[in-house]
Amino acid sequence: MFIIIQYSRGNTLFYLRNKNKEPINSRVVPISGDNYKVLLLESIEKLLAQSNYHSDSLRFILLEMNEIENLQVNAVCEVSRYLKFNLDTSVVVTNSIETFDYDKYLNV
């Protein structure tokens, strides 16, 4: 299973998918720019818990954050490192979830 996280215009979109890329759960969460990393982690944990999963079930997180100027983070890699450390899973950063090669990461 993996999570797609897409930051767009003040909202963070979460898509929880299984290994066949089929949707399990999704949601849109308005997360404040203050404490963004902590609130992002809490939102991931809530999404997993509501779907009866734990973070150890995650194969990877796909992170698309193209408009971060409203957030109090220095760079996308700061968010990526924070999630990787706290969830103990791979975090892949992309510019576009539409053109991302999911099979490359799912077939490993």
Short mmCIF file of C-alpha atoms in Angstrom, two decimals:
data_model
loop_
_atom_site.label_atom_id
_atom_site.label_comp_id
_atom_site.label_asym_id
_atom_site.label_seq_id
_atom_site.Cartn_x
_atom_site.Cartn_y
_atom_site.Cartn_z
CA MET A 1 0.00 0.00 0.00
CA PHE A 2 1.12 3.57 -0.58
CA ILE A 3 -0.10 7.12 -0.02
CA ILE A 4 -0.12 9.91 -2.57
CA ILE A 5 0.10 13.34 -0.94
CA GLN A 6 -0.54 16.36 -3.12
CA TYR A 7 -0.32 19.92 -1.78
CA SER A 8 -2.39 22.37 -3.79
CA ARG A 9 -3.52 25.91 -2.97
CA GLY A 10 -3.75 25.52 0.79
CA ASN A 11 -5.25 22.05 0.77
CA THR A 12 -3.49 18.73 1.13
CA LEU A 13 -4.98 15.80 -0.76
CA PHE A 14 -4.38 12.26 0.47
CA TYR A 15 -4.95 9.16 -1.64
CA LEU A 16 -4.41 5.78 0.03
CA ARG A 17 -3.93 3.05 -2.59
CA ASN A 18 -3.27 -0.68 -2.55
CA LYS A 19 -0.47 -2.40 -4.48
CA ASN A 20 -2.74 -2.62 -7.56
CA LYS A 21 -3.16 1.19 -7.47
CA GLU A 22 -6.83 0.80 -6.48
CA PRO A 23 -8.24 3.40 -4.08
CA ILE A 24 -8.69 2.44 -0.43
CA ASN A 25 -9.44 5.85 1.05
CA SER A 26 -8.94 9.52 0.25
CA ARG A 27 -9.52 12.92 1.77
CA VAL A 28 -8.80 16.60 1.43
CA VAL A 29 -7.45 18.35 4.52
CA PRO A 30 -6.83 22.09 4.90
CA ILE A 31 -3.56 22.14 6.85
CA SER A 32 -2.23 25.39 8.23
CA GLY A 33 1.18 26.60 7.13
CA ASP A 34 2.17 26.76 10.80
CA ASN A 35 3.40 23.38 12.03
CA TYR A 36 2.70 21.86 8.61
CA LYS A 37 4.99 18.84 9.00
CA VAL A 38 3.48 17.81 12.35
CA LEU A 39 -0.10 18.26 11.12
CA LEU A 40 0.71 16.39 7.90
CA LEU A 41 2.03 13.43 9.90
CA GLU A 42 -1.08 13.46 12.13
CA SER A 43 -3.33 13.47 9.05
CA ILE A 44 -1.48 10.48 7.58
CA GLU A 45 -1.79 8.55 10.83
CA LYS A 46 -5.53 9.34 11.05
CA LEU A 47 -6.12 8.23 7.46
CA LEU A 48 -4.31 4.95 8.11
CA ALA A 49 -6.16 4.34 11.39
CA GLN A 50 -9.57 5.02 9.79
CA SER A 51 -8.68 2.47 7.12
CA ASN A 52 -7.53 -0.09 9.75
CA TYR A 53 -3.87 0.12 8.74
CA HIS A 54 -0.65 1.15 10.46
CA SER A 55 2.37 2.99 9.14
CA ASP A 56 4.34 -0.26 8.88
CA SER A 57 1.95 -1.27 6.06
CA LEU A 58 3.22 1.56 3.83
CA ARG A 59 5.61 0.67 1.01
CA PHE A 60 6.20 4.32 0.15
CA ILE A 61 4.77 7.83 0.17
CA LEU A 62 4.55 9.82 -3.05
CA LEU A 63 4.85 13.53 -2.35
CA GLU A 64 3.91 16.30 -4.80
CA MET A 65 4.35 19.79 -3.37
CA ASN A 66 4.72 22.38 -6.10
CA GLU A 67 3.30 25.46 -4.36
CA ILE A 68 4.96 25.61 -0.95
CA GLU A 69 5.44 29.37 -0.67
CA ASN A 70 2.49 29.62 1.79
CA LEU A 71 3.97 26.98 4.08
CA GLN A 72 6.57 27.53 6.75
CA VAL A 73 9.00 24.99 5.33
CA ASN A 74 12.26 25.72 3.58
CA ALA A 75 11.96 23.03 0.94
CA VAL A 76 10.06 19.91 -0.01
CA CYS A 77 13.06 17.82 1.07
CA GLU A 78 12.51 19.08 4.64
CA VAL A 79 9.00 17.58 4.61
CA SER A 80 10.26 14.44 2.90
CA ARG A 81 12.98 13.81 5.51
CA TYR A 82 10.54 14.45 8.36
CA LEU A 83 8.03 11.89 7.04
CA LYS A 84 10.74 9.34 6.27
CA PHE A 85 12.15 9.60 9.78
CA ASN A 86 8.80 9.48 11.60
CA LEU A 87 7.07 6.82 9.49
CA ASP A 88 10.15 4.73 8.66
CA THR A 89 9.22 4.37 5.00
CA SER A 90 10.47 5.62 1.64
CA VAL A 91 9.30 9.04 0.53
CA VAL A 92 9.46 9.80 -3.18
CA VAL A 93 9.16 13.41 -4.35
CA THR A 94 7.69 14.13 -7.78
CA ASN A 95 6.62 17.17 -9.77
CA SER A 96 3.55 15.40 -11.13
CA ILE A 97 1.58 12.45 -9.79
CA GLU A 98 0.07 12.01 -13.27
CA THR A 99 3.38 11.18 -14.96
CA PHE A 100 4.93 9.23 -12.08
CA ASP A 101 6.03 5.64 -12.82
CA TYR A 102 4.16 3.79 -10.04
CA ASP A 103 5.12 0.34 -11.34
CA LYS A 104 8.79 1.07 -10.76
CA TYR A 105 8.15 1.36 -7.02
CA LEU A 106 5.40 -1.23 -6.69
CA ASN A 107 7.34 -4.04 -8.38
CA VAL A 108 10.38 -3.76 -6.13
#
